[in-house]
GROMACS .gro file of N, CA and C in nm:
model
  231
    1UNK      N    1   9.137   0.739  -3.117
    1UNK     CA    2   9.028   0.737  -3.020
    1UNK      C    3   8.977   0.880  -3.004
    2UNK      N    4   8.829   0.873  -3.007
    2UNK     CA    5   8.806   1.027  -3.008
    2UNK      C    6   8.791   1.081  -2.851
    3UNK      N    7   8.794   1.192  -2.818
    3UNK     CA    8   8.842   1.197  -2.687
    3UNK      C    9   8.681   1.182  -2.578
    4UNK      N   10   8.552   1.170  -2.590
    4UNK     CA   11   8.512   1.127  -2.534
    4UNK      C   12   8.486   0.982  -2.516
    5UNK      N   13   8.580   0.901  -2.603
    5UNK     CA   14   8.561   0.748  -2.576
    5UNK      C   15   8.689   0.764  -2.450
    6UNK      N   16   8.774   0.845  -2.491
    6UNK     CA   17   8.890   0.813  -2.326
    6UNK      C   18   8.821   0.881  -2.238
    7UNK      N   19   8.789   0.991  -2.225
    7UNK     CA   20   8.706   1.031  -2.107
    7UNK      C   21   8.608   0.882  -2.039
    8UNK      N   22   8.546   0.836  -2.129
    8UNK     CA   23   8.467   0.719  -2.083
    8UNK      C   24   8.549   0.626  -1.984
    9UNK      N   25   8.623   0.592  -2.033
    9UNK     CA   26   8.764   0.520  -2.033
    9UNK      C   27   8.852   0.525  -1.870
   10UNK      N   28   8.796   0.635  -1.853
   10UNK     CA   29   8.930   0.659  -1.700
   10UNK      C   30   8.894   0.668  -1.622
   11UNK      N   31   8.897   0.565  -1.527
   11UNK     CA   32   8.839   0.517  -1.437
   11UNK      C   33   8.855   0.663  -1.305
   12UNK      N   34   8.730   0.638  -1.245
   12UNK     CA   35   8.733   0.740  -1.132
   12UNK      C   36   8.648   0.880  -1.206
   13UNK      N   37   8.637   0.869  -1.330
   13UNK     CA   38   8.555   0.998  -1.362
   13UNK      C   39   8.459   0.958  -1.445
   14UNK      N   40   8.335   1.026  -1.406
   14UNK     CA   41   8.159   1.005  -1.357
   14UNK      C   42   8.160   1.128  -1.501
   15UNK      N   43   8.157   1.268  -1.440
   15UNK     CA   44   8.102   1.351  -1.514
   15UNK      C   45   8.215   1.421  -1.625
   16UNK      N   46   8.156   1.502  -1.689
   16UNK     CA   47   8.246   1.528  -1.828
   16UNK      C   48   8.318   1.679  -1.718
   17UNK      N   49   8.288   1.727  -1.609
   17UNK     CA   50   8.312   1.809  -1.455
   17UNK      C   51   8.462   1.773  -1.427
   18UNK      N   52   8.418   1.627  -1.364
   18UNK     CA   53   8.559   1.572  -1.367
   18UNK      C   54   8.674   1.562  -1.472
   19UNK      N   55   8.643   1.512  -1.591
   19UNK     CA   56   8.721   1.542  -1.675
   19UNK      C   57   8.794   1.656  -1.702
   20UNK      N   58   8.732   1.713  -1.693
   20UNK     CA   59   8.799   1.915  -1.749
   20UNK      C   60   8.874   1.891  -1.636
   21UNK      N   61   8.871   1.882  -1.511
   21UNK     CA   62   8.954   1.922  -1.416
   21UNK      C   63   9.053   1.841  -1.416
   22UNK      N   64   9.038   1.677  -1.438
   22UNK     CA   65   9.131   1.590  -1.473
   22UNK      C   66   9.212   1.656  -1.631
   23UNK      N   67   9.184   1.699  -1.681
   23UNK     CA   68   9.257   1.682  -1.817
   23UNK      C   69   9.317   1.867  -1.797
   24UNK      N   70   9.300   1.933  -1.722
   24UNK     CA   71   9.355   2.060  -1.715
   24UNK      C   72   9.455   2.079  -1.596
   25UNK      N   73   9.447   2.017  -1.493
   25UNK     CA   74   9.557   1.940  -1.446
   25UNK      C   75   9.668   1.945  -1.514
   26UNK      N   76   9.652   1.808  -1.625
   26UNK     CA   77   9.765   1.769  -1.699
   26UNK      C   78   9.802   1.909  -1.814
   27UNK      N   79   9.717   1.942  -1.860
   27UNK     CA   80   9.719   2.032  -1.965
   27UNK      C   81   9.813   2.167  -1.921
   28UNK      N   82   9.803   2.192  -1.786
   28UNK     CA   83   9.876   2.314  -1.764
   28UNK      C   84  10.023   2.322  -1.754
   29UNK      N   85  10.090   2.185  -1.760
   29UNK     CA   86  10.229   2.238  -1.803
   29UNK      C   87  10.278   2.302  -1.927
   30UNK      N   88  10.136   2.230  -2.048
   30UNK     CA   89  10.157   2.266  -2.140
   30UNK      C   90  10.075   2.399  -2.165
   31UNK      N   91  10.055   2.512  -2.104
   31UNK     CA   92  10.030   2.594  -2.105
   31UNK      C   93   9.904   2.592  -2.150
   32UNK      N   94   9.783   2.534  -2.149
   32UNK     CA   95   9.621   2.510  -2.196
   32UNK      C   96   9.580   2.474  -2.099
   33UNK      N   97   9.444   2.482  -2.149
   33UNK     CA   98   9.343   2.484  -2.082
   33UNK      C   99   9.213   2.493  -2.138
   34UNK      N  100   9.120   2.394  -2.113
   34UNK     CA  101   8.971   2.422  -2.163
   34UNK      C  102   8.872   2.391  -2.069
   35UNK      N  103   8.742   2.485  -2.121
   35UNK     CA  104   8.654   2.528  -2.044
   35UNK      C  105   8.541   2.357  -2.055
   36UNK      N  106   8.469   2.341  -1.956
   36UNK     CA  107   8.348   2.259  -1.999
   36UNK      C  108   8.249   2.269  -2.065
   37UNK      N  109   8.242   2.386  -2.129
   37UNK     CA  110   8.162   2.427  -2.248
   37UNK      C  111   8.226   2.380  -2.377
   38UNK      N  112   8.400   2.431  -2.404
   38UNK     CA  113   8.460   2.389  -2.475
   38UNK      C  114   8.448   2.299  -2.523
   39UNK      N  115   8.476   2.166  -2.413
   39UNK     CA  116   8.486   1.996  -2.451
   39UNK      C  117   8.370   1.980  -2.471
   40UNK      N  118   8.238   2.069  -2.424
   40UNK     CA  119   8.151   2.009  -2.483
   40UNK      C  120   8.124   2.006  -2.656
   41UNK      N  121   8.154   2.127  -2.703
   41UNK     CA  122   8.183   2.165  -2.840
   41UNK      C  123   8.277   2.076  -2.915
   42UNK      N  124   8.398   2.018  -2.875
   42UNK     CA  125   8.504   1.949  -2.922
   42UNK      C  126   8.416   1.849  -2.928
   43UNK      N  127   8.389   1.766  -2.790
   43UNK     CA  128   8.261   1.653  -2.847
   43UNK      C  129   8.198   1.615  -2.934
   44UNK      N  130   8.130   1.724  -2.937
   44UNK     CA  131   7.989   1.711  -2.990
   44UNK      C  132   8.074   1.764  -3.163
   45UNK      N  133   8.194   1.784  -3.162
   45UNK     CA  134   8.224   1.833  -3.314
   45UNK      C  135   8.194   1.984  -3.375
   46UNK      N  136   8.157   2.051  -3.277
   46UNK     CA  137   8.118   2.202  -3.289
   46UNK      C  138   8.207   2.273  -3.278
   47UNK      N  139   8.349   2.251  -3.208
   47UNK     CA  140   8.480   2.280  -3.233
   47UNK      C  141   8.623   2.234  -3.285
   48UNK      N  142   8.658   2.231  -3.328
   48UNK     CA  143   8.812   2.226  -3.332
   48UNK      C  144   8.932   2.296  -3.252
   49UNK      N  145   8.962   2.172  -3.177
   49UNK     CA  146   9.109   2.206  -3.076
   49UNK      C  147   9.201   2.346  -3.201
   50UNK      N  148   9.263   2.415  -3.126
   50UNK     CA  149   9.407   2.466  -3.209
   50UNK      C  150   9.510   2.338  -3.232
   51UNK      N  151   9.589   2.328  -3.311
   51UNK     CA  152   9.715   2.293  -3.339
   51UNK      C  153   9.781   2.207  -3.218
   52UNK      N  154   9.811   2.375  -3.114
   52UNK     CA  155   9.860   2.349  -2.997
   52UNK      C  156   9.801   2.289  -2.914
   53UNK      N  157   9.648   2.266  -2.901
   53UNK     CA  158   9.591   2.250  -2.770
   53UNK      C  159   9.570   2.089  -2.825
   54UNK      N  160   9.542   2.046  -2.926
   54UNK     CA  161   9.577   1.933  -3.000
   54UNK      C  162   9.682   1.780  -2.955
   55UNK      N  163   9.798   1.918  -2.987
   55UNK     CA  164   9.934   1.847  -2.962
   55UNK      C  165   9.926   1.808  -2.824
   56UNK      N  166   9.839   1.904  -2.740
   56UNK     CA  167   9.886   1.918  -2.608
   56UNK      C  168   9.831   1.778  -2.565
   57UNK      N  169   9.690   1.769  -2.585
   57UNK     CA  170   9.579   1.676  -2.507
   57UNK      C  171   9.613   1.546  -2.573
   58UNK      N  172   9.689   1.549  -2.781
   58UNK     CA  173   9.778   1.385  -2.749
   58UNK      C  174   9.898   1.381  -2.691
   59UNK      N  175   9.983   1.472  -2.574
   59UNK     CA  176  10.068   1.425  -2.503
   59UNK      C  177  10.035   1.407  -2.336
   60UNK      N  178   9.889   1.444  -2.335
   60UNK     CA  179   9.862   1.458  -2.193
   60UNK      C  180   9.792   1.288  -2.182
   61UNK      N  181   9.732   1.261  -2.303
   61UNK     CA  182   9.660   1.091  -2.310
   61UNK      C  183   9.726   0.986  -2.349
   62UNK      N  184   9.896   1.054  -2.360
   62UNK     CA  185   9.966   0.954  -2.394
   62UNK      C  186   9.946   0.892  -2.539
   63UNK      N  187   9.910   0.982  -2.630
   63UNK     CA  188   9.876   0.916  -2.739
   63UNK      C  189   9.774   0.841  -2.787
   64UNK      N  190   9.682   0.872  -2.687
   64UNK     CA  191   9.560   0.805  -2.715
   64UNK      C  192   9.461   0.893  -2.825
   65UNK      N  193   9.444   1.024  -2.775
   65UNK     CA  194   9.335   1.108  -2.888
   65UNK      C  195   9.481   1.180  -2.963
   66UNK      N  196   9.493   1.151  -3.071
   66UNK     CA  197   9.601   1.222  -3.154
   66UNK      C  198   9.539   1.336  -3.232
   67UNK      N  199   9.620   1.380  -3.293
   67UNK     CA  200   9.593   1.556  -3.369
   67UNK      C  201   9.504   1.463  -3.437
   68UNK      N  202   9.519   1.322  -3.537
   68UNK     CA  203   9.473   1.311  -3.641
   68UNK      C  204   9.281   1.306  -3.621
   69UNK      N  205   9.292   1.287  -3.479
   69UNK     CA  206   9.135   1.251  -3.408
   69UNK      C  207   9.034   1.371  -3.461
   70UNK      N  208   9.114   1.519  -3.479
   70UNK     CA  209   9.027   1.629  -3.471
   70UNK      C  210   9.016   1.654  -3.659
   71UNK      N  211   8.872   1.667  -3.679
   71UNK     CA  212   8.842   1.713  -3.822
   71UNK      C  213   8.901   1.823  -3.815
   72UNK      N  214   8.933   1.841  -4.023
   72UNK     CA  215   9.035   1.985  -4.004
   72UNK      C  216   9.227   1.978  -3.962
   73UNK      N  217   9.212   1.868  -3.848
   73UNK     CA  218   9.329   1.876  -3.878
   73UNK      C  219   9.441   1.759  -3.892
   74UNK      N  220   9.384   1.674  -3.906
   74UNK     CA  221   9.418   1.513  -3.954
   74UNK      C  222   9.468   1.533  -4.071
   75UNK      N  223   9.485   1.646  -4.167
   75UNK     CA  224   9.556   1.673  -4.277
   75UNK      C  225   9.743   1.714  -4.230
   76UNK      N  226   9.705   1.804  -4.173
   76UNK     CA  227   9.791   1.944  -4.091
   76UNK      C  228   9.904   1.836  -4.076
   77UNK      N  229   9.863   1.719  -3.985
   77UNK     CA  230   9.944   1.674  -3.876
   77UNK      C  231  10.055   1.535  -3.932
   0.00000   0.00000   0.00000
């Protein structure tokens, strides 16, 4: 699942606003964090997560957006 179909997905969040704050929340045990510019780039395919930040966001969705989700690194993983 690519990660703006779960963003769609979770109930209680409207804007891609909410999300960042919902998903950095979770993200900060694992030491990450991204900006709303960022996800907009990851989105839209203009970025690629790291490795780590990857790993991080398929253990924060429970396995929903996996490493293999991000071009580039669906090889790696």
């Amino acid at each position: 699942m690519r990660i703006q179909d779960y963003r769609a997905g979770l109930p209680g969040i409207r804007t891609r606003a909410q999300f960042v704050a919902w998903l950095n929340e979770r993200l900060k045990p694992e030491g990450c964090h991204v900006s709303l510019a960022y996800l907009r780039d990851l989105e839209y395919g203009r970025k690629v997560p790291s490795l780590r930040l990857a790993v991080s966001i398929e253990v924060v969705t429970g396995g929903s957006v996996t490493v293999r989700e991000w071009p580039g690194l669906e090889r790696r993983a």
